[in-house]
Amino acid sequence: MKQSGVAHIIDGNSYYTLERFTDVPVILASEGLNGFKHENFSSTDTERLSVFPYGPSSGGMVESVYFDILTQGEKIEDVRYDTDFKNRSIKISGLSMNEGLLRMERMNGVHAASYSTLFCQICEKGMNLDVPEGVELLRVAMMEAERISSHLFVASRLTGGASQNIAHMNILLLREDLLRAIASVFGHRYFFGVNRIGGIGRPVNLKEFGKKVRLISDEYVEIFNTLMDSRIFIDRLDKSAIIKGEHSSGPALRGSGINRDGRNFHRYYEGLDFKATTSEGGDALARFIVRSGEIVESVGIIERAISRIGEIKTGSQGVREVEGTISGGFMETPSGDASMLLKIRADKIESIGFRSPSILNMEAFAESIPASTFADFLFGYESLGIWISEMGDLL
Amino acid sequence: MKAWILRSFKKGIITTRFPKGKNEVASPWSTTPVYRDGNANPYCPTGAITNKKVDANLCISCGLCYPEFEPSMDVRGSISHLSVPALKKSIRLYSIDVGSCGACNLEVMAMVSPQYDMTRLGVSFTNTPRHADALLVSGVLTPGMMDPLRRAYEAMAEPKIVFAIGACAISGSLLGKSISDALKIDVIVPGCPPDPFTIVDAIQKSRGLR
């Protein structure tokens, strides 16, 4: 199903939808379910302006995506995008839950811990499985380590784009150190194969992991403070791609002063003493500040989670056959909140509804860019941490 | 500025000696699993296991074969079907994502980080296929990227090399088609995603340096 602004499933004549930050499916009309589609500029748009095509494969971008940038000299008047070039149309329906999990991990591999946890949690809820607290806390530790890694990547893109080459290299160094630490503890740099439905797939040894991420975070704070003294860096990000209002997700939402973080509403995070980071301004700089604050906050969450994890046995719980149930959930991924609905029958996924944070953030980006200059384009886009891979169809 | 310089000196040399020396670390399950004990044919979602052997081209690093199998920790599992000595001193890479989850893209980009510092080996990225010696293709071949991939290949000058980065590009894994439906693969870089050391090793093999 094509993604829209709301996760939804069509079941017979009913639309089941999931509001943001909730896990209870509701029946709703099809309002707000319009897909985001690429539209071409009309001839009246282009009468006195030029269309600059960018992509789908271009050296400056991490993933394949196409932009038409309507421009008058350096000023951007409007932008249209097409994220369908690399759409894999991943088929989940009809598969067993375990097979679905393998595909969810690979929907956005960079945020595999978050998406596999979201998927497992919804399946477990649908089957009424009791998951040990240690497994849930381990999932939190994984997701927070993933958040640090993802935010470091975004920070590296911003510093690289601003030609802050030493900071760029230092941040890449920290990210690689973190990935190596993750690999030594979890067996994989992107957490593939760790999550299983009702449990974990391999033994993990968390000894020294908290200390290692603390060292990485302390070093990052030094780099951040030095960058905040650089007018060159700040001027590049300041007032770039300003996003206001609720139609965005994650650091973009919190960077516009809205104190809303899915982790505050998620039961996995109860008792982990967590405070959402916000910033005013809504621009690329505000989002960078939010991400930097979240790196420090995530280390605290990891330390507290590890202190409460007891012994965890490896292995998954057997999948229980269910009558036919619609189960939903949300998760605050590093890019923002994602919502998912699953209809489960017997041991199979009958249908899936999904809304990724990148769907919201891409639209927010396109709306923020008019009246910007070409230089703002990169900082606006990269500061949002958009992943095209998670914007594709899940069938 | 002073702070940056002091920071760099404090770090010392952190770049690996690989490929001359041994790789310091490896992402365990990104290396091809080897048989350890028990069932010789455990369940594998891609059918990569036959009689205690794992086909690296099909392995998606899911670890479902654990505990019968365990990671080999061997990062030199890539296969190059050619050797281009003309690129020994310098090779320019163009990375193209035809339908990846993003992880392969980031492992390719990780080669820039100071721990690998690919420029010391004469390896660099270019922003256009016109200037590239090698195409690093990641992801399953999606219909929308078929034409951009072909056009990128046609834009390159001879000699040109095609790398299939990761299980998706090599075999299609669980999610789609291999890139071999569009181009002949010259270098196979297994893993899901491949460890950055494996990618470095593959680049060296393609130009006759291993």
XYZ file of C-alpha atoms in Angstrom:
605
model
C 0.000 0.000 0.000
C 1.217 3.498 -0.811
C 2.156 5.496 2.261
C 0.158 8.558 3.162
C 0.131 11.031 6.050
C -1.544 8.418 8.274
C -0.872 4.683 8.670
C -3.948 2.839 7.460
C -5.319 -0.552 6.457
C -8.362 -1.185 4.294
C -10.290 -4.103 5.748
C -13.444 -4.836 3.778
C -15.419 -1.595 3.772
C -13.547 -0.139 6.741
C -10.513 2.101 6.931
C -8.476 1.401 10.039
C -6.111 4.234 10.833
C -3.631 5.024 13.543
C -3.238 8.539 14.869
C 0.284 9.723 15.652
C 1.779 8.559 18.970
C -1.060 6.121 19.614
C -1.296 2.352 19.315
C -5.060 1.859 19.189
C -6.440 1.465 15.646
C -9.570 3.487 14.904
C -12.082 3.245 12.062
C -11.997 6.414 10.019
C -13.059 7.787 6.669
C -10.408 8.123 3.973
C -9.744 11.763 4.873
C -6.070 12.647 4.925
C -5.034 9.511 3.092
C -3.808 11.142 -0.085
C -0.480 9.802 -1.248
C 2.374 12.155 -1.957
C 2.991 12.069 -5.663
C 5.398 13.742 -7.970
C 3.804 16.513 -10.015
C 5.443 18.317 -12.854
C 5.585 22.060 -13.043
C 3.025 23.618 -15.348
C 3.998 25.901 -18.231
C 2.806 28.965 -16.275
C 5.225 28.058 -13.482
C 8.133 27.873 -15.861
C 7.297 30.896 -18.023
C 9.955 33.143 -16.517
C 11.826 30.625 -14.439
C 14.133 27.681 -15.065
C 13.615 24.097 -13.984
C 16.766 22.508 -12.653
C 16.474 18.693 -12.663
C 18.495 16.929 -9.978
C 18.786 13.146 -9.705
C 17.685 10.424 -9.465
C 21.297 9.306 -9.270
C 23.624 12.105 -8.337
C 26.947 12.287 -6.574
C 25.800 14.619 -3.827
C 23.000 12.448 -2.500
C 23.178 9.342 -0.302
C 20.139 7.707 -1.918
C 18.425 7.904 -5.282
C 15.770 10.614 -5.403
C 14.674 13.073 -8.075
C 14.037 16.793 -7.642
C 12.762 19.411 -10.033
C 13.940 22.721 -8.664
C 12.150 25.779 -10.028
C 14.679 28.560 -9.879
C 15.315 32.171 -10.701
C 19.048 32.559 -10.519
C 20.210 31.506 -7.090
C 16.757 31.749 -5.538
C 14.567 28.643 -5.395
C 10.910 29.367 -6.109
C 9.558 25.861 -5.665
C 10.619 22.227 -5.565
C 8.910 19.000 -6.600
C 10.194 15.560 -5.766
C 9.827 11.963 -6.858
C 10.890 9.265 -4.417
C 9.561 6.369 -6.497
C 12.695 5.628 -8.522
C 14.082 3.237 -5.933
C 10.708 2.053 -4.643
C 11.139 -1.660 -3.913
C 7.433 -2.352 -3.204
C 8.310 -4.714 -0.377
C 5.780 -7.495 0.005
C 4.915 -8.322 3.611
C 1.293 -9.490 3.383
C 0.878 -13.229 3.080
C 4.180 -13.894 4.816
C 4.740 -15.350 8.259
C 5.613 -12.882 11.005
C 9.205 -14.112 11.083
C 9.578 -13.635 7.319
C 7.993 -10.186 7.624
C 10.522 -9.242 10.296
C 13.459 -9.939 7.957
C 11.948 -7.576 5.396
C 11.168 -4.869 7.937
C 14.814 -4.877 9.044
C 15.791 -4.238 5.452
C 13.186 -1.600 4.689
C 15.469 1.029 6.191
C 18.633 -0.787 7.220
C 20.089 2.302 8.846
C 17.193 2.315 11.330
C 16.759 -1.464 11.469
C 16.687 -1.598 15.283
C 13.756 0.825 15.453
C 11.729 -0.773 12.685
C 12.350 -4.367 13.752
C 11.377 -3.415 17.318
C 8.210 -1.707 16.088
C 7.262 -4.742 14.014
C 8.035 -7.261 16.795
C 6.165 -5.214 19.368
C 2.999 -5.071 17.220
C 3.147 -8.806 16.464
C 3.695 -9.580 20.151
C 0.763 -7.387 21.119
C -1.437 -9.044 18.501
C -0.570 -12.476 19.859
C -0.679 -11.427 23.548
C 2.890 -12.595 24.073
C 4.610 -11.680 27.310
C 8.050 -10.337 26.488
C 10.678 -10.311 29.269
C 11.495 -6.801 30.534
C 15.176 -7.433 29.808
C 14.406 -7.913 26.101
C 12.433 -4.664 25.980
C 15.248 -2.770 27.696
C 17.785 -4.286 25.335
C 15.670 -3.047 22.441
C 15.741 0.433 23.980
C 19.544 0.271 24.248
C 19.747 -0.788 20.586
C 17.425 1.960 19.390
C 19.267 4.640 21.337
C 22.641 3.481 20.013
C 21.089 3.593 16.543
C 19.853 7.131 17.240
C 23.374 8.264 18.174
C 24.809 6.658 15.046
C 22.111 8.200 12.833
C 22.486 11.676 14.371
C 26.268 11.489 13.989
C 25.742 10.677 10.325
C 23.506 13.716 9.855
C 26.040 15.875 11.724
C 28.778 14.585 9.414
C 26.706 15.504 6.354
C 26.113 19.031 7.656
C 29.733 19.658 8.613
C 30.920 18.182 5.310
C 28.493 20.372 3.377
C 29.725 23.429 5.260
C 33.350 22.528 4.428
C 34.160 22.060 8.111
C 36.461 19.259 7.092
C 38.216 18.607 10.388
C 34.933 18.491 12.289
C 33.523 16.313 9.493
C 36.352 13.797 9.817
C 36.198 13.816 13.617
C 32.491 13.041 13.523
C 32.989 10.272 10.948
C 35.653 8.860 13.229
C 33.263 8.828 16.191
C 30.520 7.222 14.147
C 32.852 4.475 12.943
C 34.006 3.893 16.547
C 30.371 3.551 17.566
C 29.545 1.142 14.727
C 32.505 -1.008 15.729
C 31.354 -1.041 19.352
C 27.841 -1.993 18.217
C 29.243 -4.796 16.047
C 31.291 -6.223 18.900
C 28.291 -6.254 21.262
C 25.390 -7.070 18.948
C 27.205 -8.960 16.172
C 26.176 -6.544 13.412
C 26.816 -2.850 12.767
C 23.138 -2.238 11.915
C 21.538 -4.689 14.391
C 20.363 -7.136 11.708
C 19.289 -10.428 13.225
C 19.236 -9.288 16.863
C 15.484 -8.801 17.255
C 13.248 -11.840 17.147
C 9.549 -12.004 17.854
C 9.325 -12.384 21.627
C 13.061 -12.408 22.207
C 16.534 -11.937 20.741
C 18.423 -13.933 18.145
C 21.928 -14.077 19.558
C 23.781 -13.551 22.825
C 24.889 -9.995 23.572
C 27.544 -8.852 25.983
C 26.807 -5.305 27.139
C 29.821 -5.029 29.417
C 31.695 -1.762 28.714
C 29.129 -0.706 26.081
C 27.724 2.095 28.255
C 31.218 3.373 28.959
C 32.133 3.325 25.274
C 29.077 5.314 24.150
C 29.688 7.802 26.995
C 33.230 8.416 25.710
C 31.918 8.931 22.172
C 29.255 11.345 23.383
C 31.750 13.338 25.515
C 33.989 13.736 22.518
C 31.074 14.761 20.350
C 30.092 17.454 22.863
C 33.582 18.965 22.556
C 33.240 19.011 18.761
C 29.740 20.488 19.023
C 30.934 23.270 21.332
C 33.777 24.122 18.970
C 31.363 24.192 16.021
C 29.028 26.497 17.932
C 31.913 28.989 18.099
C 32.259 28.956 14.315
C 30.294 31.732 12.610
C 31.031 30.086 9.252
C 29.252 26.905 10.279
C 26.370 28.603 12.079
C 25.700 31.019 9.209
C 25.310 28.109 6.786
C 22.572 26.482 8.885
C 20.878 29.499 10.414
C 17.490 30.256 8.803
C 17.920 27.414 6.286
C 14.699 25.557 5.410
C 12.504 26.840 8.233
C 9.802 24.352 9.254
C 7.031 25.351 11.642
C 3.941 23.533 12.840
C 3.078 19.936 13.470
C 3.374 18.540 9.962
C 6.884 17.226 10.440
C 8.457 14.573 12.585
C 11.283 13.879 15.018
C 14.085 16.440 15.335
C 12.274 18.612 12.753
C 9.210 18.803 14.992
C 11.222 19.378 18.150
C 13.459 21.865 16.339
C 10.395 24.019 15.748
C 9.803 24.275 19.495
C 7.161 21.540 19.788
C 7.933 19.298 22.729
C 6.671 16.031 21.304
C 8.740 12.874 21.308
C 7.213 9.426 20.844
C 9.511 8.062 23.533
C 7.583 10.066 26.127
C 4.439 8.087 25.296
C 6.006 4.667 24.776
C 5.847 2.092 27.559
C 9.375 0.813 26.758
C 10.744 4.122 28.034
C 8.810 4.233 31.302
C 11.117 4.805 34.257
C 14.119 5.647 32.093
C 14.059 9.279 33.194
C 14.162 10.839 29.784
C 13.712 14.453 28.751
C 12.957 15.464 25.148
C 15.317 17.990 23.574
C 13.753 20.989 21.836
C 14.967 24.129 20.136
C 13.341 27.211 18.666
C 13.817 28.530 15.174
C 12.689 25.575 13.067
C 15.731 25.866 10.802
C 18.603 23.496 10.009
C 20.565 24.901 12.940
C 17.732 24.163 15.380
C 17.512 20.598 14.086
C 21.276 20.193 14.452
C 21.071 21.436 18.060
C 18.217 19.020 18.802
C 20.145 16.071 17.368
C 23.242 17.012 19.336
C 21.226 17.223 22.564
C 19.631 13.874 21.796
C 23.019 12.204 21.434
C 23.807 13.100 25.063
C 20.320 12.178 26.245
C 20.483 8.792 24.478
C 23.685 7.873 26.315
C 21.883 8.417 29.630
C 18.997 6.224 28.471
C 21.416 3.469 27.402
C 23.198 3.569 30.763
C 19.946 3.393 32.712
C 18.563 0.620 30.496
C 21.745 -1.460 30.820
C 21.701 -1.084 34.608
C 18.252 -2.693 34.666
C 18.854 -5.499 32.151
C 19.340 -8.802 33.887
C 20.256 -12.028 32.198
C 18.635 -12.456 28.776
C 18.136 -15.840 27.242
C 18.661 -16.120 23.510
C 15.793 -17.318 21.341
C 12.361 -16.273 20.183
C 8.995 -17.333 21.515
C 6.901 -19.586 19.357
C 4.444 -17.715 17.170
C 0.865 -18.179 18.365
C -1.906 -18.505 15.849
C -4.520 -15.768 16.203
C -8.065 -15.496 14.886
C -7.680 -12.337 12.849
C -6.766 -9.188 14.700
C -5.663 -5.665 13.812
C -2.848 -4.457 16.001
C -1.022 -1.133 15.863
C 1.931 0.690 17.322
C 4.366 3.556 16.954
C 8.041 4.121 17.507
C 10.219 7.203 17.666
C 12.931 6.364 15.119
C 15.967 8.660 14.784
C 14.156 10.509 11.949
C 10.851 10.783 13.812
C 7.731 8.878 14.742
C 6.621 5.951 12.592
C 3.204 4.270 12.832
C 2.273 0.771 11.753
C -0.865 -1.349 11.607
C -0.814 -5.098 11.065
C -3.699 -7.420 10.402
C -2.638 -10.843 11.630
C -4.454 -14.087 10.937
C -3.157 -17.492 12.034
C 0.627 -16.980 11.992
C 0.623 -14.700 8.959
C 0.490 -11.003 8.172
C -2.696 -10.485 6.188
C -2.146 -6.803 5.511
C 0.041 -3.917 6.597
C -0.401 -0.147 6.922
C 2.599 2.061 7.510
C 3.590 5.714 7.723
C 7.264 6.614 7.951
C 8.587 9.889 9.385
C 10.343 10.621 6.085
C 6.958 10.932 4.344
C 6.112 13.865 6.604
C 9.592 15.368 6.621
C 9.967 15.275 2.837
C 6.759 17.208 2.424
C 7.821 19.656 5.139
C 11.140 20.091 3.333
C 9.474 20.831 -0.007
C 7.261 23.425 1.673
C 10.190 25.045 3.482
C 12.447 25.512 0.483
C 10.643 28.207 -1.586
C 12.363 31.584 -1.099
C 15.577 29.810 -0.107
C 18.780 29.815 -2.116
C 20.582 26.850 -3.657
C 23.021 26.822 -0.727
C 20.124 26.195 1.673
C 18.923 23.162 -0.261
C 21.613 20.792 0.978
C 21.466 21.929 4.604
C 17.685 21.831 4.641
C 17.556 18.338 3.198
C 20.397 16.793 5.186
C 19.291 18.307 8.495
C 16.026 16.357 8.244
C 17.649 12.925 8.053
C 15.231 11.802 5.345
C 15.523 8.167 4.195
C 14.035 7.444 0.770
C 14.220 3.702 1.447
C 11.480 3.966 4.087
C 9.181 5.971 1.806
C 8.479 3.045 -0.526
C 5.392 0.849 -0.635
C 4.819 -1.981 1.810
C 2.422 -4.421 0.207
C 41.357 26.511 14.699
C 43.849 25.830 17.478
C 41.388 23.466 19.137
C 41.036 21.430 15.952
C 44.793 21.122 15.462
C 45.362 20.042 19.077
C 42.565 17.498 18.786
C 44.150 15.981 15.669
C 47.568 15.668 17.339
C 46.056 14.098 20.434
C 44.426 11.390 18.321
C 47.649 10.143 16.794
C 47.482 7.759 13.838
C 44.269 5.785 13.816
C 44.185 4.645 10.192
C 44.299 0.916 9.604
C 47.264 -0.769 7.933
C 44.804 -2.921 5.984
C 45.167 -4.308 3.316
C 48.911 -4.677 3.995
C 48.241 -5.503 7.624
C 45.375 -7.368 9.228
C 41.975 -5.801 9.717
C 41.618 -4.717 13.355
C 37.908 -5.522 13.581
C 35.058 -7.016 11.575
C 31.294 -6.830 11.731
C 30.751 -10.500 12.669
C 27.525 -11.349 10.867
C 28.514 -9.372 7.759
C 31.156 -12.028 7.176
C 30.106 -15.353 5.673
C 29.024 -17.856 8.352
C 30.869 -21.168 8.734
C 29.599 -24.452 10.108
C 30.162 -25.054 13.815
C 28.045 -27.899 15.135
C 24.688 -29.663 14.874
C 22.259 -29.578 11.935
C 24.147 -29.311 8.628
C 21.149 -27.738 6.857
C 19.350 -25.374 9.248
C 16.580 -23.100 7.979
C 17.896 -20.318 5.748
C 15.391 -17.804 4.297
C 17.376 -17.401 1.072
C 18.413 -21.049 0.696
C 22.080 -20.145 1.065
C 23.010 -23.241 3.097
C 23.710 -26.651 1.591
C 25.490 -29.381 3.542
C 27.449 -27.218 5.966
C 28.361 -24.696 3.268
C 27.074 -21.145 2.899
C 26.749 -19.440 -0.473
C 28.056 -15.954 0.339
C 26.174 -14.493 -2.632
C 22.851 -15.404 -1.039
C 23.626 -14.817 2.638
C 21.702 -11.867 4.132
C 23.450 -11.837 7.534
C 20.218 -12.664 9.370
C 21.918 -15.095 11.747
C 19.012 -17.549 11.647
C 21.572 -20.328 11.152
C 22.982 -19.610 14.629
C 24.086 -21.651 16.666
C 24.824 -24.306 14.027
C 26.816 -21.704 12.098
C 28.945 -18.796 13.327
C 30.598 -15.820 11.602
C 33.865 -16.626 9.836
C 35.266 -13.124 10.586
C 36.923 -13.312 7.162
C 36.662 -9.931 5.421
C 38.417 -11.081 2.281
C 35.458 -12.918 0.800
C 34.980 -10.743 -2.295
C 35.548 -12.131 -5.779
C 36.884 -10.135 -8.696
C 36.405 -11.581 -12.157
C 38.910 -9.158 -13.640
C 42.069 -7.275 -12.854
C 42.753 -3.820 -14.268
C 46.392 -2.866 -13.616
C 45.853 0.520 -15.312
C 43.956 1.555 -12.168
C 46.660 0.486 -9.732
C 47.682 4.030 -8.841
C 44.287 5.676 -8.881
C 40.695 4.569 -9.124
C 37.615 6.793 -9.065
C 34.320 5.414 -7.830
C 30.728 6.355 -8.551
C 28.236 4.953 -6.078
C 24.721 4.298 -7.332
C 21.791 3.114 -5.236
C 19.283 1.184 -7.344
C 17.072 0.062 -4.460
C 18.988 -0.354 -1.241
C 17.944 -0.120 2.398
C 20.668 2.485 2.903
C 23.083 0.318 4.881
C 25.282 -0.573 1.870
C 25.400 3.118 0.900
C 26.723 4.014 4.339
C 29.289 1.211 4.380
C 30.625 2.444 1.048
C 30.797 5.967 2.471
C 32.495 4.657 5.638
C 35.668 4.155 3.595
C 36.132 7.931 3.787
C 36.354 7.891 7.598
C 39.840 8.234 9.125
C 39.950 4.588 10.245
C 39.989 3.499 6.569
C 41.166 6.671 4.773
C 40.714 5.255 1.283
C 42.610 8.136 -0.329
C 45.891 6.676 0.979
C 45.243 3.815 -1.483
C 44.527 6.128 -4.410
C 40.776 5.575 -4.117
C 38.356 8.489 -4.373
C 34.721 9.211 -5.163
C 33.515 11.229 -8.109
C 30.168 12.956 -8.462
C 29.603 11.887 -12.048
C 29.882 8.522 -13.790
C 31.623 10.325 -16.663
C 34.743 10.595 -14.483
C 34.400 7.167 -12.865
C 36.470 4.026 -13.354
C 34.126 1.886 -11.306
C 30.425 1.748 -10.557
C 29.570 0.646 -7.017
C 26.007 -0.592 -7.286
C 23.963 -1.267 -4.157
C 20.397 -2.512 -3.696
C 17.949 -4.662 -5.599
C 17.306 -3.599 -9.165
C 14.082 -1.589 -9.090
C 12.192 -0.808 -12.319
C 12.676 2.937 -11.802
C 16.451 2.683 -11.506
C 16.997 0.346 -14.472
C 17.411 3.203 -16.951
C 19.518 5.503 -14.687
C 21.833 2.541 -14.011
C 22.294 1.771 -17.707
C 22.855 5.439 -18.512
C 25.445 5.758 -15.751
C 27.289 2.732 -17.126
C 27.184 4.040 -20.693
C 28.542 7.414 -19.555
C 31.726 5.824 -18.204
C 34.952 5.599 -20.177
C 36.848 2.323 -20.687
C 38.147 0.464 -18.759
C 35.155 0.303 -16.453
C 34.310 -2.013 -13.589
C 30.957 -2.928 -12.065
C 30.896 -3.808 -8.369
C 27.821 -5.486 -6.882
C 27.824 -4.261 -3.282
C 25.925 -6.543 -0.929
C 23.502 -9.431 -1.148
C 20.694 -7.374 -2.743
C 22.790 -6.276 -5.723
C 24.407 -9.709 -6.105
C 21.399 -11.997 -5.835
C 18.318 -9.875 -5.142
C 18.223 -11.264 -1.574
C 14.651 -11.328 -0.224
C 13.503 -8.148 -1.865
C 13.857 -8.239 -5.621
C 16.142 -8.747 -8.578
C 19.923 -8.823 -8.928
C 21.627 -6.063 -10.897
C 22.897 -8.795 -13.233
C 19.554 -8.344 -15.038
C 20.926 -5.018 -16.312
C 24.740 -5.228 -16.213
C 27.487 -7.815 -16.108
C 28.917 -7.934 -12.581
C 32.728 -7.801 -12.471
C 33.289 -7.775 -8.725
C 31.139 -9.473 -6.092
C 31.236 -7.919 -2.616
C 29.225 -10.169 -0.278
C 27.583 -9.184 3.006
C 24.389 -7.549 4.167
C 25.808 -4.988 4.212
C 29.465 -5.812 3.427
C 31.994 -4.774 6.054
C 33.960 -1.685 4.880
C 37.136 -3.809 5.011
C 35.516 -6.204 2.522
C 34.778 -3.310 0.170
C 38.377 -2.032 0.433
C 39.666 -5.562 -0.249
C 37.402 -5.891 -3.293
C 38.639 -2.600 -4.763
C 42.234 -3.739 -4.386
C 41.484 -7.080 -6.046
C 39.817 -5.398 -9.016
C 43.024 -3.585 -9.890
C 45.339 -6.498 -9.345
C 46.674 -5.410 -5.979
C 45.718 -8.555 -4.057
